[in-house]
mmCIF file of C-alpha atoms and ligand atoms in Angstrom:
data_model
loop_
_atom_site.group_PDB
_atom_site.id
_atom_site.type_symbol
_atom_site.label_atom_id
_atom_site.label_comp_id
_atom_site.label_asym_id
_atom_site.label_seq_id
_atom_site.Cartn_x
_atom_site.Cartn_y
_atom_site.Cartn_z
ATOM 1 C CA UNK A 1 9.184 20.064 -18.402
ATOM 2 C CA UNK A 2 7.028 22.611 -20.199
ATOM 3 C CA UNK A 3 3.355 21.582 -20.579
ATOM 4 C CA UNK A 4 1.824 22.564 -23.936
ATOM 5 C CA UNK A 5 -1.906 23.060 -24.480
ATOM 6 C CA UNK A 6 -2.930 22.476 -28.100
ATOM 7 C CA UNK A 7 -6.307 22.427 -29.874
ATOM 8 C CA UNK A 8 -7.592 19.058 -31.000
ATOM 9 C CA UNK A 9 -6.142 18.954 -34.548
ATOM 10 C CA UNK A 10 -2.566 19.844 -33.619
ATOM 11 C CA UNK A 11 -2.906 18.103 -30.253
ATOM 12 C CA UNK A 12 -3.886 14.769 -31.778
ATOM 13 C CA UNK A 13 -0.973 14.873 -34.201
ATOM 14 C CA UNK A 14 1.625 15.664 -31.570
ATOM 15 C CA UNK A 15 -0.115 13.641 -28.880
ATOM 16 C CA UNK A 16 -0.027 10.441 -30.895
ATOM 17 C CA UNK A 17 3.714 10.918 -31.562
ATOM 18 C CA UNK A 18 4.392 11.470 -27.841
ATOM 19 C CA UNK A 19 2.402 8.329 -26.955
ATOM 20 C CA UNK A 20 4.364 6.268 -29.441
ATOM 21 C CA UNK A 21 7.539 7.642 -27.813
ATOM 22 C CA UNK A 22 6.367 6.355 -24.453
ATOM 23 C CA UNK A 23 5.126 9.713 -22.965
ATOM 24 C CA UNK A 24 1.906 10.595 -21.116
ATOM 25 C CA UNK A 25 -0.680 12.939 -22.674
ATOM 26 C CA UNK A 26 -3.878 14.479 -21.251
ATOM 27 C CA UNK A 27 -6.885 14.318 -23.501
ATOM 28 C CA UNK A 28 -10.562 15.278 -23.381
ATOM 29 C CA UNK A 29 -13.430 12.822 -23.056
ATOM 30 C CA UNK A 30 -17.119 13.380 -22.617
ATOM 31 C CA UNK A 31 -16.955 12.498 -18.911
ATOM 32 C CA UNK A 32 -13.736 14.140 -17.577
ATOM 33 C CA UNK A 33 -10.221 14.647 -18.992
ATOM 34 C CA UNK A 34 -7.942 11.579 -19.003
ATOM 35 C CA UNK A 35 -4.182 11.175 -18.439
ATOM 36 C CA UNK A 36 -3.286 8.706 -21.198
ATOM 37 C CA UNK A 37 -0.396 6.444 -21.991
ATOM 38 C CA UNK A 38 0.266 3.168 -23.892
ATOM 39 C CA UNK A 39 -1.645 0.552 -21.925
ATOM 40 C CA UNK A 40 0.619 -2.216 -23.267
ATOM 41 C CA UNK A 41 3.827 -0.660 -22.080
ATOM 42 C CA UNK A 42 4.555 -1.045 -18.385
ATOM 43 C CA UNK A 43 7.111 1.764 -18.240
ATOM 44 C CA UNK A 44 4.565 4.155 -19.700
ATOM 45 C CA UNK A 45 1.932 2.981 -17.180
ATOM 46 C CA UNK A 46 4.453 3.726 -14.465
ATOM 47 C CA UNK A 47 4.739 7.284 -15.716
ATOM 48 C CA UNK A 48 0.941 7.760 -15.415
ATOM 49 C CA UNK A 49 0.940 6.647 -11.778
ATOM 50 C CA UNK A 50 3.877 8.962 -11.087
ATOM 51 C CA UNK A 51 2.395 12.084 -12.755
ATOM 52 C CA UNK A 52 -0.878 11.605 -10.855
ATOM 53 C CA UNK A 53 0.692 10.540 -7.562
ATOM 54 C CA UNK A 54 -1.662 7.661 -7.563
ATOM 55 C CA UNK A 55 -1.356 4.595 -5.254
ATOM 56 C CA UNK A 56 -0.180 1.561 -7.261
ATOM 57 C CA UNK A 57 -3.128 -0.577 -6.028
ATOM 58 C CA UNK A 58 -5.655 1.525 -7.850
ATOM 59 C CA UNK A 59 -6.220 0.119 -11.400
ATOM 60 C CA UNK A 60 -6.480 2.170 -14.631
ATOM 61 C CA UNK A 61 -9.182 2.036 -17.267
ATOM 62 C CA UNK A 62 -8.081 1.078 -20.795
ATOM 63 C CA UNK A 63 -9.530 3.264 -23.543
ATOM 64 C CA UNK A 64 -10.256 2.072 -27.081
ATOM 65 C CA UNK A 65 -11.579 3.686 -30.261
ATOM 66 C CA UNK A 66 -13.575 0.730 -31.833
ATOM 67 C CA UNK A 67 -15.378 -2.314 -30.541
ATOM 68 C CA UNK A 68 -13.042 -4.810 -32.191
ATOM 69 C CA UNK A 69 -10.219 -3.544 -29.907
ATOM 70 C CA UNK A 70 -11.956 -5.105 -26.941
ATOM 71 C CA UNK A 71 -11.254 -8.758 -27.992
ATOM 72 C CA UNK A 72 -7.386 -8.857 -27.645
ATOM 73 C CA UNK A 73 -7.752 -7.308 -24.142
ATOM 74 C CA UNK A 74 -10.235 -9.786 -22.619
ATOM 75 C CA UNK A 75 -10.182 -13.517 -21.812
ATOM 76 C CA UNK A 76 -13.941 -13.992 -22.120
ATOM 77 C CA UNK A 77 -16.861 -12.299 -23.867
ATOM 78 C CA UNK A 78 -20.477 -13.423 -23.610
ATOM 79 C CA UNK A 79 -23.701 -12.707 -25.499
ATOM 80 C CA UNK A 80 -25.011 -10.322 -22.797
ATOM 81 C CA UNK A 81 -21.710 -8.454 -22.891
ATOM 82 C CA UNK A 82 -22.281 -7.983 -26.501
ATOM 83 C CA UNK A 83 -25.683 -6.399 -25.921
ATOM 84 C CA UNK A 84 -24.207 -3.976 -23.395
ATOM 85 C CA UNK A 85 -21.374 -3.045 -25.804
ATOM 86 C CA UNK A 86 -23.851 -2.452 -28.676
ATOM 87 C CA UNK A 87 -26.041 -0.252 -26.535
ATOM 88 C CA UNK A 88 -23.626 1.846 -24.553
ATOM 89 C CA UNK A 89 -20.326 1.900 -26.491
ATOM 90 C CA UNK A 90 -19.187 4.493 -27.280
ATOM 91 C CA UNK A 91 -20.412 6.225 -24.071
ATOM 92 C CA UNK A 92 -19.728 6.988 -20.358
ATOM 93 C CA UNK A 93 -19.656 3.347 -19.283
ATOM 94 C CA UNK A 94 -16.592 1.218 -18.292
ATOM 95 C CA UNK A 95 -17.024 -2.591 -18.416
ATOM 96 C CA UNK A 96 -14.856 -4.928 -16.307
ATOM 97 C CA UNK A 97 -13.910 -8.182 -18.038
ATOM 98 C CA UNK A 98 -11.468 -10.938 -17.141
ATOM 99 C CA UNK A 99 -8.170 -9.654 -18.584
ATOM 100 C CA UNK A 100 -6.081 -11.319 -21.286
ATOM 101 C CA UNK A 101 -2.326 -11.925 -21.069
ATOM 102 C CA UNK A 102 -1.367 -8.837 -23.062
ATOM 103 C CA UNK A 103 -2.669 -6.405 -20.380
ATOM 104 C CA UNK A 104 0.203 -5.663 -18.042
ATOM 105 C CA UNK A 105 -0.390 -6.306 -14.307
ATOM 106 C CA UNK A 106 0.495 -2.679 -13.557
ATOM 107 C CA UNK A 107 -2.555 -1.454 -15.495
ATOM 108 C CA UNK A 108 -4.910 -3.568 -13.426
ATOM 109 C CA UNK A 109 -2.995 -3.184 -10.170
ATOM 110 C CA UNK A 110 -2.515 -6.973 -10.102
ATOM 111 C CA UNK A 111 -6.291 -7.707 -10.455
ATOM 112 C CA UNK A 112 -7.518 -10.384 -12.933
ATOM 113 C CA UNK A 113 -9.971 -7.969 -14.451
ATOM 114 C CA UNK A 114 -9.502 -5.093 -16.821
ATOM 115 C CA UNK A 115 -11.785 -2.045 -17.201
ATOM 116 C CA UNK A 116 -12.492 -1.041 -20.792
ATOM 117 C CA UNK A 117 -14.143 2.077 -22.078
ATOM 118 C CA UNK A 118 -14.815 3.608 -25.574
ATOM 119 C CA UNK A 119 -15.352 7.348 -25.067
ATOM 120 C CA UNK A 120 -18.198 9.022 -26.954
ATOM 121 C CA UNK A 121 -16.039 12.116 -27.456
ATOM 122 C CA UNK A 122 -14.889 12.152 -31.066
ATOM 123 C CA UNK A 123 -11.676 13.947 -30.202
ATOM 124 C CA UNK A 124 -10.897 11.126 -27.714
ATOM 125 C CA UNK A 125 -11.551 8.403 -30.187
ATOM 126 C CA UNK A 126 -9.558 10.115 -32.971
ATOM 127 C CA UNK A 127 -6.633 10.556 -30.543
ATOM 128 C CA UNK A 128 -6.775 6.882 -29.466
ATOM 129 C CA UNK A 129 -7.019 5.743 -33.085
ATOM 130 C CA UNK A 130 -4.033 7.891 -34.025
ATOM 131 C CA UNK A 131 -2.007 6.393 -31.167
ATOM 132 C CA UNK A 132 -2.599 2.912 -32.578
ATOM 133 C CA UNK A 133 -2.563 1.325 -29.111
ATOM 134 C CA UNK A 134 -5.090 1.017 -26.287
ATOM 135 C CA UNK A 135 -4.769 3.963 -23.974
ATOM 136 C CA UNK A 136 -4.629 3.491 -20.150
ATOM 137 C CA UNK A 137 -6.000 6.603 -18.574
ATOM 138 C CA UNK A 138 -7.156 7.685 -15.147
ATOM 139 C CA UNK A 139 -8.858 11.071 -14.692
ATOM 140 C CA UNK A 140 -6.231 13.797 -15.389
ATOM 141 C CA UNK A 141 -6.299 15.292 -11.813
ATOM 142 C CA UNK A 142 -3.607 14.902 -9.206
ATOM 143 C CA UNK A 143 -4.561 12.003 -6.815
ATOM 144 C CA UNK A 144 -7.390 13.169 -4.389
ATOM 145 C CA UNK A 145 -8.166 16.325 -6.365
ATOM 146 C CA UNK A 146 -11.408 16.961 -8.219
ATOM 147 C CA UNK A 147 -11.551 15.443 -11.686
ATOM 148 C CA UNK A 148 -10.859 17.985 -14.489
ATOM 149 C CA UNK A 149 -13.563 18.934 -16.939
ATOM 150 C CA UNK A 150 -11.541 21.592 -18.871
ATOM 151 C CA UNK A 151 -7.976 21.769 -20.214
ATOM 152 C CA UNK A 152 -7.350 24.539 -17.650
ATOM 153 C CA UNK A 153 -8.184 22.213 -14.723
ATOM 154 C CA UNK A 154 -5.718 19.668 -16.040
ATOM 155 C CA UNK A 155 -3.095 22.450 -16.367
ATOM 156 C CA UNK A 156 -3.660 23.457 -12.733
ATOM 157 C CA UNK A 157 -2.729 19.926 -11.576
ATOM 158 C CA UNK A 158 -0.365 18.701 -14.275
ATOM 159 C CA UNK A 159 1.707 21.708 -15.320
ATOM 160 C CA UNK A 160 5.340 20.647 -15.530
ATOM 161 C CA UNK A 161 4.505 16.957 -15.097
ATOM 162 C CA UNK A 162 3.429 16.053 -18.612
ATOM 163 C CA UNK A 163 4.377 17.330 -22.081
ATOM 164 C CA UNK A 164 0.945 17.977 -23.591
ATOM 165 C CA UNK A 165 -2.718 18.579 -22.903
ATOM 166 C CA UNK A 166 -5.186 18.316 -25.787
ATOM 167 C CA UNK A 167 -7.884 20.955 -25.402
ATOM 168 C CA UNK A 168 -11.339 19.732 -26.330
ATOM 169 C CA UNK A 169 -13.369 22.364 -24.453
ATOM 170 C CA UNK A 170 -15.760 21.529 -21.645
ATOM 171 C CA UNK A 171 -16.543 17.831 -20.885
ATOM 172 C CA UNK A 172 -20.210 17.303 -21.788
ATOM 173 C CA UNK A 173 -21.148 14.751 -19.083
ATOM 174 C CA UNK A 174 -19.067 16.221 -16.252
ATOM 175 C CA UNK A 175 -18.587 13.194 -13.949
ATOM 176 C CA UNK A 176 -16.621 9.942 -14.492
ATOM 177 C CA UNK A 177 -18.087 6.895 -16.269
ATOM 178 C CA UNK A 178 -20.202 4.289 -14.631
ATOM 179 C CA UNK A 179 -18.083 1.269 -13.804
ATOM 180 C CA UNK A 180 -19.872 -2.084 -14.317
ATOM 181 C CA UNK A 181 -18.300 -5.342 -13.193
ATOM 182 C CA UNK A 182 -19.247 -8.194 -15.528
ATOM 183 C CA UNK A 183 -17.293 -10.925 -13.867
ATOM 184 C CA UNK A 184 -19.770 -11.928 -11.153
ATOM 185 C CA UNK A 185 -23.124 -13.692 -11.493
ATOM 186 C CA UNK A 186 -25.027 -10.437 -11.657
ATOM 187 C CA UNK A 187 -23.443 -7.333 -13.231
ATOM 188 C CA UNK A 188 -22.466 -5.011 -10.426
ATOM 189 C CA UNK A 189 -22.036 -1.250 -10.463
ATOM 190 C CA UNK A 190 -18.778 -0.351 -8.678
ATOM 191 C CA UNK A 191 -19.122 3.379 -9.448
ATOM 192 C CA UNK A 192 -22.306 5.147 -10.446
ATOM 193 C CA UNK A 193 -22.306 7.570 -13.370
ATOM 194 C CA UNK A 194 -24.387 8.913 -16.204
ATOM 195 C CA UNK A 195 -25.427 5.379 -17.329
ATOM 196 C CA UNK A 196 -27.899 4.617 -14.549
ATOM 197 C CA UNK A 197 -28.776 1.169 -13.027
ATOM 198 C CA UNK A 198 -32.181 1.406 -14.734
ATOM 199 C CA UNK A 199 -30.623 1.900 -18.182
ATOM 200 C CA UNK A 200 -28.325 -1.099 -17.547
ATOM 201 C CA UNK A 201 -31.064 -3.382 -16.109
ATOM 202 C CA UNK A 202 -32.968 -2.609 -19.283
ATOM 203 C CA UNK A 203 -30.294 -4.527 -21.236
ATOM 204 C CA UNK A 204 -29.109 -7.245 -18.935
ATOM 205 C CA UNK A 205 -32.121 -7.883 -16.736
ATOM 206 C CA UNK A 206 -30.808 -6.987 -13.310
ATOM 207 C CA UNK A 207 -27.723 -5.187 -11.956
ATOM 208 C CA UNK A 208 -26.544 -4.734 -8.438
ATOM 209 C CA UNK A 209 -26.188 -1.037 -7.508
ATOM 210 C CA UNK A 210 -23.506 0.633 -5.504
ATOM 211 C CA UNK A 211 -24.980 2.818 -2.733
ATOM 212 C CA UNK A 212 -22.297 5.436 -2.714
ATOM 213 C CA UNK A 213 -21.236 5.419 0.959
ATOM 214 C CA UNK A 214 -17.485 5.587 1.460
ATOM 215 C CA UNK A 215 -16.731 2.077 2.575
ATOM 216 C CA UNK A 216 -13.231 0.682 3.002
ATOM 217 C CA UNK A 217 -13.904 -2.771 1.634
ATOM 218 C CA UNK A 218 -15.561 -1.447 -1.650
ATOM 219 C CA UNK A 219 -14.897 -3.856 -4.510
ATOM 220 C CA UNK A 220 -13.494 -0.955 -6.774
ATOM 221 C CA UNK A 221 -10.181 -0.417 -5.061
ATOM 222 C CA UNK A 222 -10.359 3.270 -5.930
ATOM 223 C CA UNK A 223 -13.547 3.768 -3.895
ATOM 224 C CA UNK A 224 -11.794 3.479 -0.545
ATOM 225 C CA UNK A 225 -9.644 6.594 -1.087
ATOM 226 C CA UNK A 226 -10.878 10.081 -0.330
ATOM 227 C CA UNK A 227 -11.787 11.441 -3.680
ATOM 228 C CA UNK A 228 -13.023 14.542 -5.437
ATOM 229 C CA UNK A 229 -12.337 16.821 -2.513
ATOM 230 C CA UNK A 230 -12.134 20.591 -2.776
ATOM 231 C CA UNK A 231 -9.444 22.242 -0.801
ATOM 232 C CA UNK A 232 -11.963 23.908 1.593
ATOM 233 C CA UNK A 233 -14.380 21.996 3.800
ATOM 234 C CA UNK A 234 -17.700 21.112 2.226
ATOM 235 C CA UNK A 235 -21.099 19.984 3.750
ATOM 236 C CA UNK A 236 -24.361 18.883 2.144
ATOM 237 C CA UNK A 237 -27.566 20.612 3.343
ATOM 238 C CA UNK A 238 -30.536 18.257 3.440
ATOM 239 C CA UNK A 239 -32.909 21.133 2.454
ATOM 240 C CA UNK A 240 -32.885 24.898 1.876
ATOM 241 C CA UNK A 241 -33.844 25.605 5.514
ATOM 242 C CA UNK A 242 -30.681 23.793 6.860
ATOM 243 C CA UNK A 243 -28.646 25.425 4.066
ATOM 244 C CA UNK A 244 -29.697 28.934 5.115
ATOM 245 C CA UNK A 245 -29.241 28.215 8.829
ATOM 246 C CA UNK A 246 -25.714 26.733 8.298
ATOM 247 C CA UNK A 247 -24.737 29.747 6.115
ATOM 248 C CA UNK A 248 -25.966 32.280 8.661
ATOM 249 C CA UNK A 249 -24.186 30.420 11.436
ATOM 250 C CA UNK A 250 -20.939 30.498 9.578
ATOM 251 C CA UNK A 251 -21.234 34.167 8.694
ATOM 252 C CA UNK A 252 -21.866 34.898 12.384
ATOM 253 C CA UNK A 253 -18.508 33.179 13.068
ATOM 254 C CA UNK A 254 -16.803 35.578 10.607
ATOM 255 C CA UNK A 255 -16.452 32.797 8.057
ATOM 256 C CA UNK A 256 -16.844 33.200 4.289
ATOM 257 C CA UNK A 257 -19.182 30.457 3.086
ATOM 258 C CA UNK A 258 -20.609 29.835 -0.388
ATOM 259 C CA UNK A 259 -23.920 27.985 -1.221
ATOM 260 C CA UNK A 260 -24.274 25.687 -4.243
ATOM 261 C CA UNK A 261 -27.941 25.536 -5.150
ATOM 262 C CA UNK A 262 -30.271 24.713 -8.009
ATOM 263 C CA UNK A 263 -31.835 27.418 -10.141
ATOM 264 C CA UNK A 264 -35.222 26.874 -8.583
ATOM 265 C CA UNK A 265 -33.864 27.929 -5.157
ATOM 266 C CA UNK A 266 -32.573 31.389 -6.117
ATOM 267 C CA UNK A 267 -35.442 33.078 -4.285
ATOM 268 C CA UNK A 268 -35.021 31.002 -1.158
ATOM 269 C CA UNK A 269 -31.317 31.756 -0.752
ATOM 270 C CA UNK A 270 -31.953 35.406 -0.692
ATOM 271 C CA UNK A 271 -28.946 37.754 -0.616
ATOM 272 C CA UNK A 272 -26.518 35.045 0.618
ATOM 273 C CA UNK A 273 -23.545 34.191 -1.579
ATOM 274 C CA UNK A 274 -24.355 31.355 -4.027
ATOM 275 C CA UNK A 275 -23.571 29.638 -7.287
ATOM 276 C CA UNK A 276 -26.428 28.270 -9.397
ATOM 277 C CA UNK A 277 -25.527 24.645 -10.468
ATOM 278 C CA UNK A 278 -28.281 24.698 -13.090
ATOM 279 C CA UNK A 279 -31.979 24.030 -13.468
ATOM 280 C CA UNK A 280 -31.941 20.502 -14.958
ATOM 281 C CA UNK A 281 -30.234 17.310 -13.701
ATOM 282 C CA UNK A 282 -27.975 17.256 -16.787
ATOM 283 C CA UNK A 283 -26.854 20.890 -16.186
ATOM 284 C CA UNK A 284 -26.090 20.165 -12.488
ATOM 285 C CA UNK A 285 -24.052 17.091 -13.528
ATOM 286 C CA UNK A 286 -22.126 19.060 -16.214
ATOM 287 C CA UNK A 287 -21.303 21.895 -13.834
ATOM 288 C CA UNK A 288 -20.578 20.206 -10.492
ATOM 289 C CA UNK A 289 -16.848 19.691 -10.753
ATOM 290 C CA UNK A 290 -16.178 23.094 -12.407
ATOM 291 C CA UNK A 291 -18.131 24.846 -9.647
ATOM 292 C CA UNK A 292 -16.334 22.928 -6.884
ATOM 293 C CA UNK A 293 -12.986 23.959 -8.332
ATOM 294 C CA UNK A 294 -13.982 27.565 -8.782
ATOM 295 C CA UNK A 295 -15.637 27.800 -5.341
ATOM 296 C CA UNK A 296 -12.619 26.636 -3.382
ATOM 297 C CA UNK A 297 -10.786 29.734 -4.639
ATOM 298 C CA UNK A 298 -13.386 32.204 -3.417
ATOM 299 C CA UNK A 299 -14.674 30.996 -0.024
ATOM 300 C CA UNK A 300 -13.569 29.160 3.090
ATOM 301 C CA UNK A 301 -16.441 26.617 3.150
ATOM 302 C CA UNK A 302 -18.937 25.221 0.705
ATOM 303 C CA UNK A 303 -22.502 24.332 1.548
ATOM 304 C CA UNK A 304 -24.118 22.236 -1.246
ATOM 305 C CA UNK A 305 -27.842 21.615 -1.388
ATOM 306 C CA UNK A 306 -28.815 17.894 -1.535
ATOM 307 C CA UNK A 307 -29.434 17.376 -5.229
ATOM 308 C CA UNK A 308 -31.991 14.585 -5.001
ATOM 309 C CA UNK A 309 -31.898 10.913 -6.056
ATOM 310 C CA UNK A 310 -33.506 11.030 -9.476
ATOM 311 C CA UNK A 311 -31.638 9.763 -12.500
ATOM 312 C CA UNK A 312 -28.168 11.078 -12.797
ATOM 313 C CA UNK A 313 -28.388 13.115 -9.562
ATOM 314 C CA UNK A 314 -27.875 9.949 -7.611
ATOM 315 C CA UNK A 315 -24.458 9.695 -9.231
ATOM 316 C CA UNK A 316 -23.731 13.341 -8.771
ATOM 317 C CA UNK A 317 -24.645 13.013 -5.065
ATOM 318 C CA UNK A 318 -22.156 10.087 -4.887
ATOM 319 C CA UNK A 319 -19.391 12.535 -5.725
ATOM 320 C CA UNK A 320 -20.781 15.400 -3.620
ATOM 321 C CA UNK A 321 -21.044 13.189 -0.518
ATOM 322 C CA UNK A 322 -17.476 11.983 -1.033
ATOM 323 C CA UNK A 323 -16.232 15.582 -1.440
ATOM 324 C CA UNK A 324 -17.950 16.461 1.794
ATOM 325 C CA UNK A 325 -16.698 13.362 3.609
ATOM 326 C CA UNK A 326 -20.403 12.406 4.040
ATOM 327 C CA UNK A 327 -21.053 15.431 6.282
ATOM 328 C CA UNK A 328 -24.779 16.458 6.177
ATOM 329 C CA UNK A 329 -26.370 19.487 7.957
HETATM 330 O O1 TXA B 401 -14.917 8.603 -17.113
HETATM 331 C C1 TXA B 401 -13.927 7.923 -16.721
HETATM 332 O O2 TXA B 401 -13.981 6.769 -16.393
HETATM 333 C C2 TXA B 401 -12.589 8.706 -16.693
HETATM 334 C C3 TXA B 401 -12.220 8.985 -18.142
HETATM 335 C C4 TXA B 401 -10.796 9.541 -18.267
HETATM 336 O O3 TXA B 401 -12.371 7.896 -18.947
HETATM 337 N N1 TXA B 401 -11.558 7.872 -16.106
HETATM 338 C C5 TXA B 401 -11.567 7.682 -14.738
HETATM 339 O O4 TXA B 401 -10.484 6.899 -14.311
HETATM 340 O O5 TXA B 401 -12.365 8.125 -14.001
HETATM 341 P P1 TXA B 401 -10.017 6.823 -12.775
HETATM 342 O O6 TXA B 401 -8.771 6.009 -12.817
HETATM 343 O O7 TXA B 401 -9.982 8.121 -12.211
HETATM 344 O O8 TXA B 401 -11.158 5.921 -12.098
HETATM 345 C C6 TXA B 401 -11.290 4.585 -12.451
HETATM 346 C C7 TXA B 401 -12.068 3.839 -11.391
HETATM 347 C C8 TXA B 401 -11.285 3.688 -10.062
HETATM 348 O O9 TXA B 401 -12.188 3.777 -8.965
HETATM 349 C C9 TXA B 401 -10.700 2.292 -10.243
HETATM 350 O O10 TXA B 401 -10.458 1.622 -8.943
HETATM 351 C C10 TXA B 401 -11.831 1.544 -10.969
HETATM 352 O O11 TXA B 401 -12.349 2.484 -11.864
HETATM 353 N N2 TXA B 401 -11.306 0.431 -11.751
HETATM 354 C C11 TXA B 401 -10.554 0.455 -12.826
HETATM 355 N N3 TXA B 401 -10.242 -0.803 -13.251
HETATM 356 C C12 TXA B 401 -10.752 -1.677 -12.329
HETATM 357 C C13 TXA B 401 -10.771 -3.073 -12.086
HETATM 358 N N4 TXA B 401 -10.090 -3.885 -12.947
HETATM 359 N N5 TXA B 401 -11.452 -3.577 -11.086
HETATM 360 C C14 TXA B 401 -12.102 -2.758 -10.231
HETATM 361 N N6 TXA B 401 -12.099 -1.433 -10.322
HETATM 362 C C15 TXA B 401 -11.461 -0.906 -11.361
HETATM 363 MG MG1 MG B 402 -10.189 9.621 -10.865
#
């Protein structure tokens, strides 16, 4: 199968036709690119799992273009849910509700809950609206690969597996949505993201946070798999001193390492090989996946500075620690 890449206007037109014909189409969102199909059609859902090589016990998020599209998909909806929806939809937040009958079991991997997200990206919403059905979509990477934040990333993983990629440029946020489970007594974050616990607590009173360690019994089934891993080994350095030491040790062993640092550390890294992730937290978040993808092509090991715990960096570190298998030097 030949994989086309089209700009948003042409891509939305053809993409909607392909979706209506039961095909799978990659599309941009503000978080990462998604691999979309008709969420109400089990055979289309099966195609998504196949294209991605994803285990069948890892559920998909259902994407919508307007708030009213939530109601047919859920069995319950409360006042505090309404406040969350008003505040954060559209945006980089996925809410888990008890699912209604019309959501196929294959979308939720047999779970009784369904994850729903309305992307902020206008291209994404126009595409979903043109499709006329809710769109089930995981991130558009091959299973265990880094999530794609450009159409080119998607092409690297999906060339020959899907008919179309809609090109919407670089994803603005750069990491996947926050996943919030609303089915327990206290709303619980299953995956941290750009919508932080503080922002959520502001609306619902209190939320349980997810600490970000890789634990096998994590409530989001997807969290137990090794995720977001570059193809070369990666470690996190707790500070610049450790980063420099680890780099020099590797060079002495004839290795070819690469440092990922913040703009403020350019002096400290000296003449060692590095990539600047950015000066602000938002820049670091936007760039992290692209830099991981680019880095694996030009070095044999990645040393990433610890990016701190403030605001969105806690969520970025969740991804970085997964990519490095939790290895800290
Ligand atoms: O930003 C995003 O969320 C992107 C874009 C494309 O929207 N999508 C995305 O999908 O990251 P995916 O499939 O790569 O990650 C979805 C995560 C997985 O960890 C999955 O296990 C969890 O959400 N999830 C989805 N539905 C769930 C459910 N009903 N219960 C528990 N976890 C769920
Ligand atoms: Mg994913």
